[in-house]
């Protein structure tokens, strides 16, 4: 699990179509406006994350955050407006993310970030990139970035990056432990997803200093699955 990097992509929107606010009795209602509720500004992000690592005393060694990369470009404005003159660089979202764009981002952004942030002691170990498997982390970031209330693409990118870097490594570690538990349950179900996600009160175990760094799996079960696949 330590040598696997999970990547996934997701759209992040400037705002929701409907949102609940709690206001004081004498507080003004918040006003949100846009050109059309069916065309709310959005940016797709590519997130790369690995399992965080801790020492024997629970100190953080590696937070597992490889990076969050927005699919966007900066282009000069074609016309003048009340907000900026013609020629001013504008941040625009890349709305069509195809295979070539994904390959470019992997080579030019994800791989250099891995080289920069990967733990020094594992530089010679193989690294596997697992695509479309970081959804729980992205959902958590998605709920955090709305707290910033961005009003343009630049603020949206800044809010998502802030939420990503501010996400606690401890919570990320719990997600990876749940992933390991689901992998074990999947093996028990012989590849089926007809199982209940196991719960072991990870938050309580973490407070007591008893949270395992990784889940143990029965060797006989692993051998059964190997024989089944072969």
Coordinates of C-alpha atoms in Angstrom, one line a residue:
X1 CA 0.0 0.0 0.0
X2 CA 2.9 2.4 0.7
X3 CA 4.2 2.2 -2.9
X4 CA 0.8 2.9 -4.6
X5 CA -0.2 6.4 -5.6
X6 CA -4.0 6.9 -6.2
X7 CA -5.1 9.6 -8.7
X8 CA -8.5 10.7 -9.7
X9 CA -10.1 13.7 -11.5
X10 CA -13.2 15.6 -10.5
X11 CA -15.1 18.8 -11.4
X12 CA -15.2 21.6 -8.8
X13 CA -17.8 24.2 -9.1
X14 CA -17.8 27.9 -8.0
X15 CA -21.0 27.4 -6.1
X16 CA -23.9 25.0 -5.6
X17 CA -27.3 25.6 -7.2
X18 CA -28.9 25.5 -3.7
X19 CA -27.1 26.0 -0.4
X20 CA -28.2 26.5 3.2
X21 CA -26.9 29.3 5.4
X22 CA -27.5 30.0 9.1
X23 CA -27.9 33.7 9.8
X24 CA -28.4 35.8 12.8
X25 CA -31.9 37.5 13.2
X26 CA -30.6 40.9 12.1
X27 CA -28.2 39.6 9.5
X28 CA -28.8 40.3 5.8
X29 CA -29.5 37.4 3.5
X30 CA -26.5 36.5 1.3
X31 CA -26.9 37.3 -2.4
X32 CA -25.4 35.1 -5.1
X33 CA -25.7 35.9 -8.7
X34 CA -24.4 34.3 -11.9
X35 CA -25.3 34.4 -15.6
X36 CA -27.3 31.2 -15.5
X37 CA -27.7 28.5 -12.8
X38 CA -27.2 25.9 -15.6
X39 CA -23.7 27.3 -16.5
X40 CA -21.9 27.7 -13.2
X41 CA -18.2 28.1 -13.5
X42 CA -16.2 25.0 -12.9
X43 CA -12.6 23.6 -13.1
X44 CA -11.5 20.0 -13.3
X45 CA -8.7 19.0 -10.9
X46 CA -6.4 16.0 -11.0
X47 CA -5.5 14.8 -7.4
X48 CA -2.6 12.4 -6.6
X49 CA -2.4 11.0 -3.1
X50 CA -0.5 8.2 -1.4
X51 CA -0.8 6.5 2.0
X52 CA 0.6 8.8 4.8
X53 CA 3.4 7.5 7.0
X54 CA 4.1 7.9 10.7
X55 CA 6.9 6.9 13.0
X56 CA 6.7 4.7 16.1
X57 CA 5.6 7.6 18.3
X58 CA 2.8 8.7 15.9
X59 CA 4.8 11.6 14.4
X60 CA 4.1 12.4 10.7
X61 CA 6.9 11.4 8.4
X62 CA 5.1 11.8 5.0
X63 CA 1.6 13.3 4.6
X64 CA 1.0 11.4 1.3
X65 CA -0.1 14.5 -0.6
X66 CA 1.5 14.4 -4.0
X67 CA -0.4 17.3 -5.5
X68 CA -3.7 18.8 -6.8
X69 CA -3.4 20.0 -10.4
X70 CA -6.1 22.2 -12.1
X71 CA -6.9 21.7 -15.8
X72 CA -6.7 25.3 -16.9
X73 CA -4.9 27.7 -19.2
X74 CA -4.0 31.4 -19.2
X75 CA -5.1 33.3 -22.3
X76 CA -5.1 37.0 -23.2
X77 CA -8.5 38.6 -23.3
X78 CA -9.7 39.3 -26.8
X79 CA -11.8 42.3 -25.9
X80 CA -11.8 45.1 -23.3
X81 CA -14.4 45.2 -20.6
X82 CA -15.1 47.2 -17.4
X83 CA -13.0 44.6 -15.5
X84 CA -9.9 44.5 -17.6
X85 CA -8.4 45.8 -20.9
X86 CA -7.8 43.6 -23.9
X87 CA -4.7 41.5 -23.7
X88 CA -4.9 40.9 -20.0
X89 CA -4.2 37.2 -19.1
X90 CA -7.3 35.4 -18.0
X91 CA -7.5 32.0 -16.3
X92 CA -9.8 29.6 -18.3
X93 CA -10.8 26.1 -17.5
X94 CA -10.0 23.3 -19.9
X95 CA -13.4 21.8 -20.5
X96 CA -12.3 18.9 -22.7
X97 CA -9.9 16.6 -20.9
X98 CA -9.0 13.8 -23.3
X99 CA -6.4 11.1 -23.3
X100 CA -3.6 13.4 -24.6
X101 CA -4.3 16.1 -22.0
X102 CA -4.3 13.5 -19.2
X103 CA -1.0 12.0 -20.5
X104 CA 0.6 15.5 -20.6
X105 CA -0.4 16.2 -17.0
X106 CA 0.9 12.9 -15.8
X107 CA 4.3 13.4 -17.5
X108 CA 4.7 17.2 -16.8
X109 CA 3.0 17.5 -13.4
X110 CA 2.4 14.3 -11.5
X111 CA 5.7 12.5 -12.2
X112 CA 7.8 15.6 -11.3
X113 CA 5.8 16.0 -8.1
X114 CA 6.4 12.4 -7.2
X115 CA 10.1 12.8 -7.6
X116 CA 10.1 15.9 -5.5
X117 CA 7.9 14.7 -2.6
X118 CA 8.4 10.9 -2.4
X119 CA 10.3 9.7 0.8
X120 CA 14.0 9.5 0.2
X121 CA 14.3 6.0 1.8
X122 CA 12.0 4.5 -1.0
X123 CA 13.6 6.2 -4.0
X124 CA 14.8 2.8 -5.4
X125 CA 11.4 1.1 -4.8
X126 CA 8.9 0.6 -7.6
X127 CA 5.9 3.0 -7.5
X128 CA 2.5 2.0 -8.9
X129 CA 0.0 4.7 -10.0
X130 CA -3.6 3.6 -9.5
X131 CA -6.1 5.6 -11.5
X132 CA -9.7 6.5 -10.5
X133 CA -9.3 5.4 -6.9
X134 CA -9.0 8.5 -4.8
X135 CA -12.7 9.4 -4.7
X136 CA -13.1 9.5 -0.8
X137 CA -10.3 12.1 -0.5
X138 CA -11.7 14.2 -3.3
X139 CA -15.2 14.2 -1.8
X140 CA -13.7 15.5 1.5
X141 CA -11.8 18.3 -0.3
X142 CA -15.0 19.1 -2.3
X143 CA -17.0 19.8 0.9
X144 CA -14.2 21.9 2.4
X145 CA -13.6 24.3 -0.6
X146 CA -17.2 25.5 -0.5
X147 CA -16.4 27.1 2.9
X148 CA -14.2 29.6 1.0
X149 CA -17.1 30.9 -1.2
X150 CA -15.0 31.6 -4.3
X151 CA -16.3 34.1 -6.9
X152 CA -14.0 33.4 -9.9
X153 CA -11.7 30.7 -11.3
X154 CA -8.6 32.0 -9.6
X155 CA -10.3 32.0 -6.2
X156 CA -11.7 28.5 -6.9
X157 CA -8.3 27.1 -7.6
X158 CA -6.8 28.8 -4.5
X159 CA -9.7 27.4 -2.4
X160 CA -9.3 23.8 -3.6
X161 CA -5.5 23.9 -3.2
X162 CA -5.9 25.3 0.4
X163 CA -8.5 22.6 1.2
X164 CA -6.1 19.9 -0.2
X165 CA -3.0 21.0 1.7
X166 CA -5.0 21.6 4.9
X167 CA -6.6 18.2 4.9
X168 CA -5.3 16.3 8.0
X169 CA -3.0 13.3 7.3
X170 CA -4.7 11.5 10.1
X171 CA -8.0 11.5 8.4
X172 CA -6.3 10.4 5.1
X173 CA -4.7 7.5 7.0
X174 CA -8.1 6.4 8.2
X175 CA -9.4 6.3 4.6
X176 CA -6.5 4.1 3.6
X177 CA -7.2 1.8 6.5
X178 CA -10.8 1.5 5.3
X179 CA -9.6 0.8 1.8
X180 CA -7.5 -2.1 3.1
X181 CA -10.4 -3.4 5.0
X182 CA -12.6 -3.3 1.9
X183 CA -9.9 -5.1 -0.1
X184 CA -9.9 -7.9 2.6
X185 CA -13.7 -8.1 2.4
X186 CA -13.6 -8.2 -1.4
X187 CA -11.3 -11.2 -1.2
X188 CA -13.6 -12.9 1.3
X189 CA -16.5 -12.3 -1.1
X190 CA -14.4 -13.7 -4.0
X191 CA -14.4 -10.4 -5.9
X192 CA -18.0 -9.4 -5.2
X193 CA -19.0 -6.1 -3.6
X194 CA -21.8 -7.7 -1.6
X195 CA -20.3 -6.9 1.8
X196 CA -20.7 -4.2 4.5
X197 CA -17.9 -1.8 5.0
X198 CA -16.3 -2.8 8.3
X199 CA -15.9 -0.3 11.1
X200 CA -13.3 -0.5 13.9
X201 CA -13.8 2.9 15.6
X202 CA -10.6 4.3 14.0
X203 CA -11.0 7.8 15.7
X204 CA -11.2 6.2 19.1
X205 CA -8.2 3.9 18.5
X206 CA -6.2 6.9 17.2
X207 CA -7.0 8.9 20.4
X208 CA -5.8 5.9 22.5
X209 CA -2.6 5.5 20.4
X210 CA -3.8 2.0 19.2
X211 CA -4.6 2.7 15.6
X212 CA -2.7 0.2 13.4
X213 CA -0.6 1.5 10.5
X214 CA -1.9 -1.2 8.2
X215 CA -4.5 -4.0 8.4
X216 CA -3.4 -7.6 8.7
X217 CA -4.7 -10.2 6.3
X218 CA -4.8 -14.0 6.7
X219 CA -2.1 -15.6 4.6
X220 CA -4.4 -18.6 3.8
X221 CA -7.0 -16.2 2.4
X222 CA -4.4 -14.5 0.1
X223 CA -3.3 -17.9 -1.1
X224 CA -6.8 -19.0 -1.9
X225 CA -7.3 -15.9 -4.0
X226 CA -4.0 -16.5 -5.8
X227 CA -5.1 -20.0 -6.6
X228 CA -8.5 -18.8 -7.7
X229 CA -7.0 -16.2 -10.1
X230 CA -4.5 -18.7 -11.5

